[in-house]
Amino acid sequence: HPGEPGHRERRPASTVRARPGRRPGHSSTREEIARAAREQFAAEGYDRASLRAIAAQAGVDAALVAYFFGSKRQLFDEVIHISSDSPAPIARLLDGDSRRVGERLARLVIEALDEQDRQQRIVGTIRTAAVETGTARMIGDTFATVLLEPVVSQLGAGQAPLRAALVMSQILGLGLARHVIGLEDLTSASQEELVAALAPTLQRYLVGDIT
């Protein structure tokens, strides 16, 4: 009862304030923000994408983006980061005749670039790497050093760092030309056409003569 020791007056439910910016009842809000961020980073790059635009696309308050992800850089690192520790792609490359490893890698790259979620991550990273040395270093460390060099080493052709760097130059060049610049002959080409064109170069870089 009011006035009794320990009595605590309850506020009507309508006056209880929710956490600022939080949309009650939407458990998928974080995923919606992440999806919007990937699309914005892929379309605009890191510099031009803004937390306000990402929030607007996700239909939330900008404060909620910071609530879930912190800073813009933290958001970028989380939603764009491409894991290099999956054994499946490595096994796929090494499983089979080494004389066709270039074709397997070309197909893996083309399929990744054509799959929407992975394409957004890769394109967002490429756009950002063009203007941010830190992101460019991350690409080199993640792909060339961590993923490609061990694959090349297992193929036994020697000069693994150089071969990995040459392979990366082809993959990044294709991603830039087809999905960032949008060269018509590349955007209109089929997966099979691109695999056939890219495979011989990757084959030489992976196991062929590069001297």
PDB file of C-alpha atoms in Angstrom:
ATOM      1  CA  HIS A   1       0.000   0.000   0.000  1.00  0.00           C
ATOM      2  CA  PRO A   2       1.177   3.598  -0.582  1.00  0.00           C
ATOM      3  CA  GLY A   3       3.095   4.958   2.357  1.00  0.00           C
ATOM      4  CA  GLU A   4       4.117   1.545   3.682  1.00  0.00           C
ATOM      5  CA  PRO A   5       7.856   0.802   4.036  1.00  0.00           C
ATOM      6  CA  GLY A   6       9.297  -0.760   0.917  1.00  0.00           C
ATOM      7  CA  HIS A   7       6.392   0.366  -1.238  1.00  0.00           C
ATOM      8  CA  ARG A   8       7.542   1.176  -4.776  1.00  0.00           C
ATOM      9  CA  GLU A   9       5.173   3.014  -7.052  1.00  0.00           C
ATOM     10  CA  ARG A  10       4.869   1.440 -10.482  1.00  0.00           C
ATOM     11  CA  ARG A  11       4.811   3.608 -13.549  1.00  0.00           C
ATOM     12  CA  PRO A  12       2.112   2.812 -16.092  1.00  0.00           C
ATOM     13  CA  ALA A  13       3.442   0.618 -18.898  1.00  0.00           C
ATOM     14  CA  SER A  14       2.884   3.403 -21.401  1.00  0.00           C
ATOM     15  CA  THR A  15       5.363   5.662 -19.563  1.00  0.00           C
ATOM     16  CA  VAL A  16       8.208   3.134 -19.402  1.00  0.00           C
ATOM     17  CA  ARG A  17      10.844   4.269 -21.856  1.00  0.00           C
ATOM     18  CA  ALA A  18      12.495   1.814 -24.229  1.00  0.00           C
ATOM     19  CA  ARG A  19      16.208   1.888 -24.852  1.00  0.00           C
ATOM     20  CA  PRO A  20      16.950   4.795 -27.248  1.00  0.00           C
ATOM     21  CA  GLY A  21      16.738   3.844 -30.895  1.00  0.00           C
ATOM     22  CA  ARG A  22      15.717   0.250 -30.229  1.00  0.00           C
ATOM     23  CA  ARG A  23      12.857  -1.178 -32.255  1.00  0.00           C
ATOM     24  CA  PRO A  24      10.896  -3.424 -29.851  1.00  0.00           C
ATOM     25  CA  GLY A  25       9.864  -6.822 -31.103  1.00  0.00           C
ATOM     26  CA  HIS A  26      12.305  -7.025 -34.005  1.00  0.00           C
ATOM     27  CA  SER A  27      14.875  -9.726 -33.260  1.00  0.00           C
ATOM     28  CA  SER A  28      16.231  -9.477 -36.816  1.00  0.00           C
ATOM     29  CA  THR A  29      17.169  -5.793 -36.533  1.00  0.00           C
ATOM     30  CA  ARG A  30      20.889  -6.513 -36.305  1.00  0.00           C
ATOM     31  CA  GLU A  31      20.763  -8.653 -39.441  1.00  0.00           C
ATOM     32  CA  GLU A  32      18.815  -5.941 -41.269  1.00  0.00           C
ATOM     33  CA  ILE A  33      21.501  -3.387 -40.382  1.00  0.00           C
ATOM     34  CA  ALA A  34      24.262  -5.764 -41.490  1.00  0.00           C
ATOM     35  CA  ARG A  35      22.515  -6.396 -44.810  1.00  0.00           C
ATOM     36  CA  ALA A  36      22.067  -2.674 -45.433  1.00  0.00           C
ATOM     37  CA  ALA A  37      25.702  -2.028 -44.499  1.00  0.00           C
ATOM     38  CA  ARG A  38      27.003  -4.631 -46.953  1.00  0.00           C
ATOM     39  CA  GLU A  39      24.935  -3.079 -49.741  1.00  0.00           C
ATOM     40  CA  GLN A  40      26.046   0.461 -48.889  1.00  0.00           C
ATOM     41  CA  PHE A  41      29.736  -0.455 -48.616  1.00  0.00           C
ATOM     42  CA  ALA A  42      29.558  -2.380 -51.901  1.00  0.00           C
ATOM     43  CA  ALA A  43      27.846   0.509 -53.698  1.00  0.00           C
ATOM     44  CA  GLU A  44      29.684   3.440 -52.134  1.00  0.00           C
ATOM     45  CA  GLY A  45      32.900   2.146 -50.597  1.00  0.00           C
ATOM     46  CA  TYR A  46      33.946   2.861 -47.028  1.00  0.00           C
ATOM     47  CA  ASP A  47      34.508   6.610 -47.343  1.00  0.00           C
ATOM     48  CA  ARG A  48      31.192   7.529 -48.958  1.00  0.00           C
ATOM     49  CA  ALA A  49      28.944   5.141 -47.055  1.00  0.00           C
ATOM     50  CA  SER A  50      27.516   6.734 -43.909  1.00  0.00           C
ATOM     51  CA  LEU A  51      25.955   5.322 -40.770  1.00  0.00           C
ATOM     52  CA  ARG A  52      22.960   7.574 -41.388  1.00  0.00           C
ATOM     53  CA  ALA A  53      22.401   6.117 -44.871  1.00  0.00           C
ATOM     54  CA  ILE A  54      22.852   2.569 -43.583  1.00  0.00           C
ATOM     55  CA  ALA A  55      20.356   3.218 -40.800  1.00  0.00           C
ATOM     56  CA  ALA A  56      17.871   4.746 -43.239  1.00  0.00           C
ATOM     57  CA  GLN A  57      18.058   1.734 -45.541  1.00  0.00           C
ATOM     58  CA  ALA A  58      17.595  -0.634 -42.594  1.00  0.00           C
ATOM     59  CA  GLY A  59      14.683   1.472 -41.296  1.00  0.00           C
ATOM     60  CA  VAL A  60      16.229   2.192 -37.899  1.00  0.00           C
ATOM     61  CA  ASP A  61      17.614   5.141 -35.977  1.00  0.00           C
ATOM     62  CA  ALA A  62      21.328   5.817 -36.521  1.00  0.00           C
ATOM     63  CA  ALA A  63      21.905   5.385 -32.774  1.00  0.00           C
ATOM     64  CA  LEU A  64      20.867   1.761 -33.108  1.00  0.00           C
ATOM     65  CA  VAL A  65      23.660   1.090 -35.599  1.00  0.00           C
ATOM     66  CA  ALA A  66      26.188   2.294 -33.038  1.00  0.00           C
ATOM     67  CA  TYR A  67      24.413   0.292 -30.331  1.00  0.00           C
ATOM     68  CA  PHE A  68      24.891  -2.978 -32.224  1.00  0.00           C
ATOM     69  CA  PHE A  69      28.202  -2.382 -34.001  1.00  0.00           C
ATOM     70  CA  GLY A  70      30.033   0.558 -32.438  1.00  0.00           C
ATOM     71  CA  SER A  71      31.930   2.716 -34.910  1.00  0.00           C
ATOM     72  CA  LYS A  72      31.691   2.766 -38.680  1.00  0.00           C
ATOM     73  CA  ARG A  73      35.068   0.989 -38.894  1.00  0.00           C
ATOM     74  CA  GLN A  74      33.889  -1.763 -36.537  1.00  0.00           C
ATOM     75  CA  LEU A  75      30.746  -2.180 -38.608  1.00  0.00           C
ATOM     76  CA  PHE A  76      32.782  -2.449 -41.808  1.00  0.00           C
ATOM     77  CA  ASP A  77      35.215  -4.966 -40.345  1.00  0.00           C
ATOM     78  CA  GLU A  78      32.385  -7.183 -39.113  1.00  0.00           C
ATOM     79  CA  VAL A  79      30.075  -7.202 -42.135  1.00  0.00           C
ATOM     80  CA  ILE A  80      32.715  -7.120 -44.885  1.00  0.00           C
ATOM     81  CA  HIS A  81      35.253  -9.491 -43.355  1.00  0.00           C
ATOM     82  CA  ILE A  82      35.617 -12.631 -45.432  1.00  0.00           C
ATOM     83  CA  SER A  83      36.728 -15.632 -43.448  1.00  0.00           C
ATOM     84  CA  SER A  84      39.869 -17.290 -44.732  1.00  0.00           C
ATOM     85  CA  ASP A  85      39.776 -20.297 -42.425  1.00  0.00           C
ATOM     86  CA  SER A  86      37.174 -22.405 -44.188  1.00  0.00           C
ATOM     87  CA  PRO A  87      38.742 -25.713 -45.271  1.00  0.00           C
ATOM     88  CA  ALA A  88      36.139 -26.325 -47.983  1.00  0.00           C
ATOM     89  CA  PRO A  89      37.528 -23.977 -50.682  1.00  0.00           C
ATOM     90  CA  ILE A  90      41.092 -25.188 -50.066  1.00  0.00           C
ATOM     91  CA  ALA A  91      40.050 -28.820 -50.306  1.00  0.00           C
ATOM     92  CA  ARG A  92      38.122 -28.047 -53.485  1.00  0.00           C
ATOM     93  CA  LEU A  93      41.193 -26.490 -55.086  1.00  0.00           C
ATOM     94  CA  LEU A  94      43.552 -29.296 -54.151  1.00  0.00           C
ATOM     95  CA  ASP A  95      41.169 -32.157 -54.897  1.00  0.00           C
ATOM     96  CA  GLY A  96      41.943 -33.403 -58.387  1.00  0.00           C
ATOM     97  CA  ASP A  97      44.456 -33.147 -61.189  1.00  0.00           C
ATOM     98  CA  SER A  98      46.907 -30.283 -60.636  1.00  0.00           C
ATOM     99  CA  ARG A  99      46.745 -29.631 -64.389  1.00  0.00           C
ATOM    100  CA  ARG A 100      43.205 -28.282 -63.850  1.00  0.00           C
ATOM    101  CA  VAL A 101      43.730 -26.366 -60.613  1.00  0.00           C
ATOM    102  CA  GLY A 102      43.539 -23.060 -62.497  1.00  0.00           C
ATOM    103  CA  GLU A 103      40.099 -23.976 -63.786  1.00  0.00           C
ATOM    104  CA  ARG A 104      38.910 -24.953 -60.300  1.00  0.00           C
ATOM    105  CA  LEU A 105      40.145 -21.676 -58.843  1.00  0.00           C
ATOM    106  CA  ALA A 106      38.617 -19.651 -61.684  1.00  0.00           C
ATOM    107  CA  ARG A 107      35.251 -21.332 -61.107  1.00  0.00           C
ATOM    108  CA  LEU A 108      35.460 -20.769 -57.346  1.00  0.00           C
ATOM    109  CA  VAL A 109      36.195 -17.059 -57.876  1.00  0.00           C
ATOM    110  CA  ILE A 110      33.483 -16.509 -60.505  1.00  0.00           C
ATOM    111  CA  GLU A 111      30.856 -18.290 -58.408  1.00  0.00           C
ATOM    112  CA  ALA A 112      31.807 -16.240 -55.333  1.00  0.00           C
ATOM    113  CA  LEU A 113      31.591 -12.982 -57.278  1.00  0.00           C
ATOM    114  CA  ASP A 114      28.162 -13.918 -58.641  1.00  0.00           C
ATOM    115  CA  GLU A 115      26.679 -14.937 -55.278  1.00  0.00           C
ATOM    116  CA  GLN A 116      25.002 -11.823 -53.860  1.00  0.00           C
ATOM    117  CA  ASP A 117      26.157 -11.886 -50.254  1.00  0.00           C
ATOM    118  CA  ARG A 118      29.761 -12.782 -51.018  1.00  0.00           C
ATOM    119  CA  GLN A 119      29.809 -10.370 -53.959  1.00  0.00           C
ATOM    120  CA  GLN A 120      28.797  -7.495 -51.680  1.00  0.00           C
ATOM    121  CA  ARG A 121      31.559  -8.376 -49.236  1.00  0.00           C
ATOM    122  CA  ILE A 122      34.211  -8.678 -51.936  1.00  0.00           C
ATOM    123  CA  VAL A 123      33.175  -5.557 -53.849  1.00  0.00           C
ATOM    124  CA  GLY A 124      32.916  -3.527 -50.636  1.00  0.00           C
ATOM    125  CA  THR A 125      36.426  -4.627 -49.736  1.00  0.00           C
ATOM    126  CA  ILE A 126      37.808  -3.805 -53.194  1.00  0.00           C
ATOM    127  CA  ARG A 127      36.232  -0.342 -53.220  1.00  0.00           C
ATOM    128  CA  THR A 128      37.641   0.404 -49.793  1.00  0.00           C
ATOM    129  CA  ALA A 129      41.091  -1.048 -50.484  1.00  0.00           C
ATOM    130  CA  ALA A 130      41.471   1.431 -53.348  1.00  0.00           C
ATOM    131  CA  VAL A 131      41.546   4.307 -50.855  1.00  0.00           C
ATOM    132  CA  GLU A 132      42.529   2.661 -47.547  1.00  0.00           C
ATOM    133  CA  THR A 133      45.947   1.095 -47.082  1.00  0.00           C
ATOM    134  CA  GLY A 134      44.762  -0.739 -43.971  1.00  0.00           C
ATOM    135  CA  THR A 135      42.080  -2.578 -45.939  1.00  0.00           C
ATOM    136  CA  ALA A 136      44.517  -3.300 -48.752  1.00  0.00           C
ATOM    137  CA  ARG A 137      46.868  -4.865 -46.216  1.00  0.00           C
ATOM    138  CA  MET A 138      43.995  -6.905 -44.806  1.00  0.00           C
ATOM    139  CA  ILE A 139      43.307  -8.314 -48.283  1.00  0.00           C
ATOM    140  CA  GLY A 140      46.949  -9.237 -48.700  1.00  0.00           C
ATOM    141  CA  ASP A 141      47.191 -10.860 -45.284  1.00  0.00           C
ATOM    142  CA  THR A 142      43.899 -12.717 -45.535  1.00  0.00           C
ATOM    143  CA  PHE A 143      44.016 -13.994 -49.079  1.00  0.00           C
ATOM    144  CA  ALA A 144      47.543 -13.959 -50.435  1.00  0.00           C
ATOM    145  CA  THR A 145      49.391 -14.929 -47.259  1.00  0.00           C
ATOM    146  CA  VAL A 146      46.886 -16.999 -45.283  1.00  0.00           C
ATOM    147  CA  LEU A 147      44.936 -18.726 -48.054  1.00  0.00           C
ATOM    148  CA  LEU A 148      46.757 -18.713 -51.389  1.00  0.00           C
ATOM    149  CA  GLU A 149      50.367 -19.186 -50.293  1.00  0.00           C
ATOM    150  CA  PRO A 150      49.626 -22.461 -48.446  1.00  0.00           C
ATOM    151  CA  VAL A 151      47.678 -23.720 -51.465  1.00  0.00           C
ATOM    152  CA  VAL A 152      50.543 -22.874 -53.822  1.00  0.00           C
ATOM    153  CA  SER A 153      53.034 -24.471 -51.448  1.00  0.00           C
ATOM    154  CA  GLN A 154      51.040 -27.699 -51.421  1.00  0.00           C
ATOM    155  CA  LEU A 155      51.027 -27.678 -55.208  1.00  0.00           C
ATOM    156  CA  GLY A 156      54.827 -27.754 -54.995  1.00  0.00           C
ATOM    157  CA  ALA A 157      55.703 -25.259 -57.733  1.00  0.00           C
ATOM    158  CA  GLY A 158      57.915 -23.031 -55.575  1.00  0.00           C
ATOM    159  CA  GLN A 159      57.952 -19.220 -55.301  1.00  0.00           C
ATOM    160  CA  ALA A 160      54.704 -19.343 -53.333  1.00  0.00           C
ATOM    161  CA  PRO A 161      54.601 -15.644 -52.270  1.00  0.00           C
ATOM    162  CA  LEU A 162      55.083 -14.384 -55.836  1.00  0.00           C
ATOM    163  CA  ARG A 163      52.601 -16.856 -57.293  1.00  0.00           C
ATOM    164  CA  ALA A 164      50.013 -15.963 -54.648  1.00  0.00           C
ATOM    165  CA  ALA A 165      50.460 -12.258 -55.395  1.00  0.00           C
ATOM    166  CA  LEU A 166      50.043 -12.845 -59.140  1.00  0.00           C
ATOM    167  CA  VAL A 167      46.866 -14.837 -58.552  1.00  0.00           C
ATOM    168  CA  MET A 168      45.531 -12.042 -56.333  1.00  0.00           C
ATOM    169  CA  SER A 169      46.220  -9.507 -59.082  1.00  0.00           C
ATOM    170  CA  GLN A 170      43.944 -11.448 -61.430  1.00  0.00           C
ATOM    171  CA  ILE A 171      41.155 -11.940 -58.900  1.00  0.00           C
ATOM    172  CA  LEU A 172      41.140  -8.301 -57.786  1.00  0.00           C
ATOM    173  CA  GLY A 173      41.406  -7.091 -61.370  1.00  0.00           C
ATOM    174  CA  LEU A 174      38.404  -9.142 -62.407  1.00  0.00           C
ATOM    175  CA  GLY A 175      36.359  -8.031 -59.399  1.00  0.00           C
ATOM    176  CA  LEU A 176      37.196  -4.383 -60.062  1.00  0.00           C
ATOM    177  CA  ALA A 177      36.560  -4.484 -63.809  1.00  0.00           C
ATOM    178  CA  ARG A 178      33.371  -6.538 -63.691  1.00  0.00           C
ATOM    179  CA  HIS A 179      31.642  -5.444 -60.495  1.00  0.00           C
ATOM    180  CA  VAL A 180      32.988  -1.964 -59.711  1.00  0.00           C
ATOM    181  CA  ILE A 181      33.744  -0.377 -63.096  1.00  0.00           C
ATOM    182  CA  GLY A 182      31.167  -2.595 -64.823  1.00  0.00           C
ATOM    183  CA  LEU A 183      32.901  -3.248 -68.153  1.00  0.00           C
ATOM    184  CA  GLU A 184      30.102  -4.403 -70.423  1.00  0.00           C
ATOM    185  CA  ASP A 185      31.935  -7.307 -72.069  1.00  0.00           C
ATOM    186  CA  LEU A 186      32.667  -8.737 -68.631  1.00  0.00           C
ATOM    187  CA  THR A 187      29.258  -8.109 -67.073  1.00  0.00           C
ATOM    188  CA  SER A 188      27.491  -9.735 -70.019  1.00  0.00           C
ATOM    189  CA  ALA A 189      29.819 -12.755 -70.211  1.00  0.00           C
ATOM    190  CA  SER A 190      28.586 -16.063 -68.817  1.00  0.00           C
ATOM    191  CA  GLN A 191      30.304 -17.860 -65.964  1.00  0.00           C
ATOM    192  CA  GLU A 192      31.617 -20.495 -68.359  1.00  0.00           C
ATOM    193  CA  GLU A 193      33.090 -17.870 -70.679  1.00  0.00           C
ATOM    194  CA  LEU A 194      34.859 -16.172 -67.795  1.00  0.00           C
ATOM    195  CA  VAL A 195      36.151 -19.446 -66.360  1.00  0.00           C
ATOM    196  CA  ALA A 196      37.538 -20.449 -69.761  1.00  0.00           C
ATOM    197  CA  ALA A 197      39.284 -17.093 -70.170  1.00  0.00           C
ATOM    198  CA  LEU A 198      40.682 -16.848 -66.644  1.00  0.00           C
ATOM    199  CA  ALA A 199      41.710 -20.459 -66.042  1.00  0.00           C
ATOM    200  CA  PRO A 200      44.859 -20.609 -68.252  1.00  0.00           C
ATOM    201  CA  THR A 201      46.360 -17.519 -66.587  1.00  0.00           C
ATOM    202  CA  LEU A 202      45.633 -18.803 -63.105  1.00  0.00           C
ATOM    203  CA  GLN A 203      47.017 -22.210 -64.059  1.00  0.00           C
ATOM    204  CA  ARG A 204      50.323 -20.658 -65.107  1.00  0.00           C
ATOM    205  CA  TYR A 205      50.533 -18.509 -62.000  1.00  0.00           C
ATOM    206  CA  LEU A 206      49.785 -21.456 -59.712  1.00  0.00           C
ATOM    207  CA  VAL A 207      51.997 -24.174 -61.174  1.00  0.00           C
ATOM    208  CA  GLY A 208      53.436 -23.037 -64.520  1.00  0.00           C
ATOM    209  CA  ASP A 209      56.583 -21.229 -65.615  1.00  0.00           C
ATOM    210  CA  ILE A 210      56.648 -17.626 -64.349  1.00  0.00           C
ATOM    211  CA  THR A 211      60.319 -16.892 -64.987  1.00  0.00           C
TER     212      THR A 211
END
